[in-house]
């Protein structure tokens, strides 16, 4: 049963990612990316990470995608880009190198990662939100505080970047 | 349970699609989306390995990655709006003033 759910979700994630890559309209790209994020959230749930499932849906599918859609519509950037690249050989080279990277990753994956999932009963509860929270506020307290500062810096940076230069004018 | 290697292979495939998006597309917003896709692929691998080790530390790391990604998107899109205001484009090939 879990295999069936995994393969369906993985297929949705891959389709979402590829459709994001090939769709000409930036709004469609954003919506396909939303599909991909939701599929990854379900995979988190399958991996016994309910806390990250919620965080993925709230932060990625909620906040970040709204930000993307808002900027796409604000800038009117949803129109298709020109077909012609300035560097003519860039696209075929990119596709070739991307395919090489994929083949390499799959090769390494099949050769070295023959991992069986753990069978201990503890695997069902190790990712409980309570344990993550305890870890965040004890072992990882300093990184947790630093992420708070990073978010503060991001807020200040966004405000400064989008200020009109009243002083100069 | 699904073996960890399946998740890692899916993660590798998603990362490759994201990397290809970075190389092929020129709309700066789609480039940002590709970066997000690559971050998500890495997160998936981290969560898979966390389950393999039966250790929640990997999930904590993913939490930090998601937070930093949110900050990155906010600043990046603000930069994009600022560039659009002066250049009237989101095509990264058009933004080449600093090119030697």
Tab-separated table of C-alpha atoms in Angstrom:
chain	number	residue	atom	x	y	z
A	1	UNK	CA	0.000	0.000	0.000
A	2	UNK	CA	2.737	2.407	0.971
A	3	UNK	CA	4.550	1.579	-2.281
A	4	UNK	CA	1.463	2.481	-4.319
A	5	UNK	CA	1.151	5.849	-2.579
A	6	UNK	CA	4.881	6.460	-2.980
A	7	UNK	CA	4.913	5.782	-6.709
A	8	UNK	CA	1.801	7.862	-7.418
A	9	UNK	CA	3.157	10.772	-5.372
A	10	UNK	CA	6.612	10.502	-6.941
A	11	UNK	CA	5.042	10.556	-10.409
A	12	UNK	CA	3.038	13.674	-9.489
A	13	UNK	CA	6.188	15.351	-8.146
A	14	UNK	CA	8.151	14.571	-11.313
A	15	UNK	CA	5.315	15.667	-13.610
A	16	UNK	CA	4.947	18.908	-11.652
A	17	UNK	CA	8.683	19.605	-11.876
A	18	UNK	CA	8.926	18.870	-15.609
A	19	UNK	CA	5.774	20.861	-16.387
A	20	UNK	CA	7.220	23.785	-14.403
A	21	UNK	CA	10.345	23.584	-16.529
A	22	UNK	CA	8.627	23.498	-19.922
A	23	UNK	CA	5.584	25.748	-19.491
A	24	UNK	CA	6.031	29.076	-21.226
A	25	UNK	CA	3.747	31.021	-18.904
A	26	UNK	CA	5.271	31.935	-15.518
A	27	UNK	CA	1.904	31.652	-13.744
A	28	UNK	CA	1.549	28.063	-14.979
A	29	UNK	CA	5.109	27.377	-13.831
A	30	UNK	CA	4.238	28.628	-10.339
A	31	UNK	CA	1.110	26.476	-10.155
A	32	UNK	CA	2.977	23.356	-11.298
A	33	UNK	CA	5.617	24.092	-8.676
A	34	UNK	CA	2.801	24.241	-6.106
A	35	UNK	CA	1.736	20.751	-7.234
A	36	UNK	CA	5.322	19.565	-6.794
A	37	UNK	CA	5.582	21.076	-3.283
A	38	UNK	CA	2.335	19.399	-2.234
A	39	UNK	CA	3.571	16.043	-3.531
A	40	UNK	CA	6.811	16.455	-1.574
A	41	UNK	CA	4.764	17.297	1.538
A	42	UNK	CA	2.948	13.966	1.150
A	43	UNK	CA	6.313	12.218	0.784
A	44	UNK	CA	7.393	13.845	4.086
A	45	UNK	CA	4.323	12.321	5.676
A	46	UNK	CA	5.284	8.905	4.249
A	47	UNK	CA	8.769	9.412	5.732
A	48	UNK	CA	7.247	9.846	9.234
A	49	UNK	CA	7.872	13.587	9.367
A	50	UNK	CA	4.447	15.095	10.195
A	51	UNK	CA	5.969	18.340	11.495
A	52	UNK	CA	7.756	18.983	8.203
A	53	UNK	CA	4.581	18.068	6.320
A	54	UNK	CA	2.821	20.959	8.056
A	55	UNK	CA	5.781	23.324	7.662
A	56	UNK	CA	6.115	22.469	3.968
A	57	UNK	CA	2.444	23.206	3.319
A	58	UNK	CA	2.364	26.415	5.375
A	59	UNK	CA	5.708	27.940	4.361
A	60	UNK	CA	6.259	26.628	0.821
A	61	UNK	CA	2.798	25.960	-0.569
A	62	UNK	CA	1.360	28.872	1.378
A	63	UNK	CA	3.736	31.770	1.877
A	64	UNK	CA	6.414	31.295	-0.788
A	65	UNK	CA	4.033	30.414	-3.622
A	66	UNK	CA	1.793	33.387	-2.832
A	67	UNK	CA	4.901	35.593	-2.955
A	68	UNK	CA	5.878	34.115	-6.350
A	69	UNK	CA	2.412	34.525	-7.840
A	70	UNK	CA	2.162	38.036	-6.448
A	71	UNK	CA	5.462	39.108	-8.035
A	72	UNK	CA	4.667	37.398	-11.361
A	73	UNK	CA	1.379	39.248	-11.600
A	74	UNK	CA	2.820	42.524	-10.294
A	75	UNK	CA	5.557	42.578	-12.913
A	76	UNK	CA	3.372	41.206	-15.699
A	77	UNK	CA	6.160	38.711	-16.337
A	78	UNK	CA	3.828	35.863	-17.294
A	79	UNK	CA	4.316	36.432	-21.003
A	80	UNK	CA	6.518	33.903	-22.764
A	81	UNK	CA	10.197	34.589	-23.183
A	82	UNK	CA	11.668	34.769	-26.706
A	83	UNK	CA	12.478	31.426	-28.233
A	84	UNK	CA	15.833	32.631	-29.455
A	85	UNK	CA	18.760	32.410	-27.028
A	86	UNK	CA	21.583	34.898	-27.320
A	87	UNK	CA	24.022	32.008	-27.018
A	88	UNK	CA	22.768	29.486	-29.563
A	89	UNK	CA	24.509	26.390	-28.173
A	90	UNK	CA	23.421	27.012	-24.587
A	91	UNK	CA	20.144	25.079	-24.641
A	92	UNK	CA	21.359	21.817	-26.234
A	93	UNK	CA	24.442	21.873	-24.024
A	94	UNK	CA	22.287	22.411	-20.916
A	95	UNK	CA	19.985	19.528	-21.840
A	96	UNK	CA	22.977	17.262	-22.538
A	97	UNK	CA	24.704	18.123	-19.259
A	98	UNK	CA	21.446	17.754	-17.331
A	99	UNK	CA	20.864	14.299	-18.804
A	100	UNK	CA	24.461	13.352	-17.947
A	101	UNK	CA	23.928	14.506	-14.349
A	102	UNK	CA	20.728	12.460	-14.081
A	103	UNK	CA	22.376	9.312	-15.488
A	104	UNK	CA	25.282	9.786	-13.086
A	105	UNK	CA	22.984	10.230	-10.084
A	106	UNK	CA	20.922	7.159	-10.985
A	107	UNK	CA	24.093	5.127	-11.568
A	108	UNK	CA	25.498	6.075	-8.166
A	109	UNK	CA	22.100	5.531	-6.589
A	110	UNK	CA	21.735	2.008	-7.889
A	111	UNK	CA	25.301	1.047	-7.091
A	112	UNK	CA	25.838	2.399	-3.618
A	113	UNK	CA	22.500	3.061	-2.003
A	114	UNK	CA	21.017	-0.394	-1.565
A	115	UNK	CA	19.582	0.707	1.795
A	116	UNK	CA	16.851	-1.220	3.488
A	117	UNK	CA	14.503	0.858	5.623
A	118	UNK	CA	14.981	0.452	9.375
A	119	UNK	CA	12.672	-2.081	10.991
A	120	UNK	CA	12.856	-0.950	14.616
A	121	UNK	CA	9.457	0.034	16.047
A	122	UNK	CA	10.938	3.388	17.088
A	123	UNK	CA	10.849	4.578	13.464
A	124	UNK	CA	7.109	5.247	13.787
A	125	UNK	CA	7.574	7.939	16.435
A	126	UNK	CA	11.070	9.398	16.085
A	127	UNK	CA	9.870	12.385	14.049
A	128	UNK	CA	7.033	13.387	16.376
A	129	UNK	CA	6.558	17.171	16.508
A	130	UNK	CA	7.207	17.131	20.251
A	131	UNK	CA	10.674	15.660	19.761
A	132	UNK	CA	11.503	18.118	16.953
A	133	UNK	CA	10.401	21.012	19.142
A	134	UNK	CA	12.426	19.746	22.086
A	135	UNK	CA	15.458	19.415	19.833
A	136	UNK	CA	14.957	22.937	18.427
A	137	UNK	CA	14.848	24.526	21.868
A	138	UNK	CA	17.696	22.567	23.477
A	139	UNK	CA	20.405	21.142	21.181
A	140	UNK	CA	19.758	23.559	18.304
A	141	UNK	CA	18.857	26.655	20.296
A	142	UNK	CA	21.658	28.801	18.847
A	143	UNK	CA	20.912	27.966	15.158
A	144	UNK	CA	17.239	28.570	15.938
A	145	UNK	CA	18.026	32.068	17.224
A	146	UNK	CA	20.268	32.719	14.212
A	147	UNK	CA	17.436	31.827	11.804
A	148	UNK	CA	15.348	34.387	13.641
A	149	UNK	CA	18.041	36.996	12.958
A	150	UNK	CA	18.237	35.895	9.292
A	151	UNK	CA	14.493	36.446	8.926
A	152	UNK	CA	14.817	39.876	10.565
A	153	UNK	CA	17.647	40.807	8.182
A	154	UNK	CA	15.529	39.608	5.248
A	155	UNK	CA	12.613	41.791	6.339
A	156	UNK	CA	14.863	44.856	6.716
A	157	UNK	CA	16.572	44.084	3.399
A	158	UNK	CA	13.266	43.857	1.525
A	159	UNK	CA	12.080	47.143	3.010
A	160	UNK	CA	15.354	48.906	2.141
A	161	UNK	CA	15.491	47.470	-1.395
A	162	UNK	CA	12.021	48.638	-2.297
A	163	UNK	CA	12.286	52.122	-0.838
A	164	UNK	CA	11.877	54.919	-3.344
A	165	UNK	CA	14.886	57.228	-3.168
A	166	UNK	CA	13.162	60.249	-1.732
A	167	UNK	CA	16.387	61.714	-0.329
A	168	UNK	CA	18.096	61.886	-3.725
A	169	UNK	CA	15.155	63.290	-5.621
B	1	UNK	CA	8.235	0.549	4.036
B	2	UNK	CA	9.656	2.158	0.912
B	3	UNK	CA	13.478	1.826	0.802
B	4	UNK	CA	15.492	4.979	1.364
B	5	UNK	CA	17.222	4.614	-2.000
B	6	UNK	CA	13.921	5.197	-3.846
B	7	UNK	CA	13.544	8.549	-2.131
B	8	UNK	CA	17.160	9.460	-2.872
B	9	UNK	CA	16.707	8.604	-6.559
B	10	UNK	CA	13.553	10.733	-6.737
B	11	UNK	CA	15.459	13.518	-5.015
B	12	UNK	CA	18.283	13.237	-7.563
B	13	UNK	CA	15.806	13.396	-10.440
B	14	UNK	CA	14.084	16.480	-9.001
B	15	UNK	CA	17.443	18.153	-8.380
B	16	UNK	CA	18.489	17.499	-11.979
B	17	UNK	CA	15.247	19.014	-13.292
B	18	UNK	CA	15.887	22.080	-11.136
B	19	UNK	CA	19.481	22.383	-12.367
B	20	UNK	CA	18.295	22.086	-15.969
B	21	UNK	CA	15.731	24.799	-15.313
B	22	UNK	CA	18.524	27.069	-14.115
B	23	UNK	CA	20.455	26.465	-17.340
B	24	UNK	CA	17.632	26.531	-19.887
B	25	UNK	CA	15.219	29.233	-18.751
B	26	UNK	CA	15.921	32.974	-18.767
B	27	UNK	CA	12.922	34.376	-16.911
B	28	UNK	CA	14.402	35.315	-13.506
B	29	UNK	CA	11.219	34.280	-11.660
B	30	UNK	CA	11.366	30.783	-13.179
B	31	UNK	CA	15.055	30.638	-12.210
B	32	UNK	CA	14.024	31.287	-8.593
B	33	UNK	CA	11.441	28.520	-8.858
B	34	UNK	CA	14.176	26.169	-10.069
B	35	UNK	CA	16.298	27.055	-7.037
B	36	UNK	CA	13.343	26.252	-4.797
B	37	UNK	CA	12.914	22.931	-6.586
B	38	UNK	CA	16.561	22.038	-5.940
B	39	UNK	CA	16.262	23.013	-2.255
B	40	UNK	CA	13.179	20.802	-2.006
B	41	UNK	CA	15.001	17.890	-3.589
B	42	UNK	CA	17.811	18.250	-1.045
B	43	UNK	CA	15.234	18.438	1.765
B	44	UNK	CA	13.640	15.214	0.559
B	45	UNK	CA	17.000	13.429	0.662
B	46	UNK	CA	17.671	14.791	4.163
B	47	UNK	CA	14.317	13.578	5.488
B	48	UNK	CA	14.865	10.178	3.861
B	49	UNK	CA	18.270	9.840	5.517
B	50	UNK	CA	16.803	11.001	8.840
B	51	UNK	CA	14.390	8.074	8.669
B	52	UNK	CA	17.194	5.721	7.676
B	53	UNK	CA	19.164	6.737	10.783
B	54	UNK	CA	16.014	6.942	12.971
B	55	UNK	CA	17.295	10.347	14.103
B	56	UNK	CA	15.215	13.556	14.088
B	57	UNK	CA	18.279	15.805	13.590
B	58	UNK	CA	17.875	15.597	9.800
B	59	UNK	CA	14.338	16.933	10.117
B	60	UNK	CA	15.569	19.824	12.256
B	61	UNK	CA	18.083	20.679	9.547
B	62	UNK	CA	15.294	20.651	6.935
B	63	UNK	CA	13.343	23.059	9.127
B	64	UNK	CA	16.299	25.464	9.048
B	65	UNK	CA	16.669	25.048	5.273
B	66	UNK	CA	13.000	25.931	4.766
B	67	UNK	CA	13.384	29.050	6.935
B	68	UNK	CA	16.476	30.228	5.081
B	69	UNK	CA	14.771	29.490	1.742
B	70	UNK	CA	11.862	31.695	2.758
B	71	UNK	CA	14.271	34.547	3.575
B	72	UNK	CA	16.125	33.964	0.301
B	73	UNK	CA	12.938	34.124	-1.774
B	74	UNK	CA	11.815	37.321	-0.060
B	75	UNK	CA	15.129	39.098	-0.702
B	76	UNK	CA	15.492	37.652	-4.203
B	77	UNK	CA	12.036	38.734	-5.316
B	78	UNK	CA	12.614	42.194	-3.827
B	79	UNK	CA	15.815	42.453	-5.889
B	80	UNK	CA	13.866	41.314	-8.940
B	81	UNK	CA	11.231	44.008	-8.430
B	82	UNK	CA	14.004	46.608	-8.051
B	83	UNK	CA	15.680	45.408	-11.275
B	84	UNK	CA	12.348	45.403	-13.100
B	85	UNK	CA	11.751	48.983	-12.027
B	86	UNK	CA	14.912	50.205	-13.758
B	87	UNK	CA	15.189	47.733	-16.680
B	88	UNK	CA	11.509	46.887	-17.399
B	89	UNK	CA	12.423	43.197	-17.919
B	90	UNK	CA	12.820	39.944	-16.003
B	91	UNK	CA	15.009	38.320	-18.650
B	92	UNK	CA	18.408	37.618	-17.087
B	93	UNK	CA	20.177	38.011	-20.465
B	94	UNK	CA	19.030	41.641	-20.649
B	95	UNK	CA	20.583	42.514	-17.299
B	96	UNK	CA	24.201	42.683	-18.458
B	97	UNK	CA	25.302	46.195	-17.521
B	98	UNK	CA	28.204	44.863	-15.425
B	99	UNK	CA	29.446	42.678	-18.267
B	100	UNK	CA	33.036	43.448	-19.262
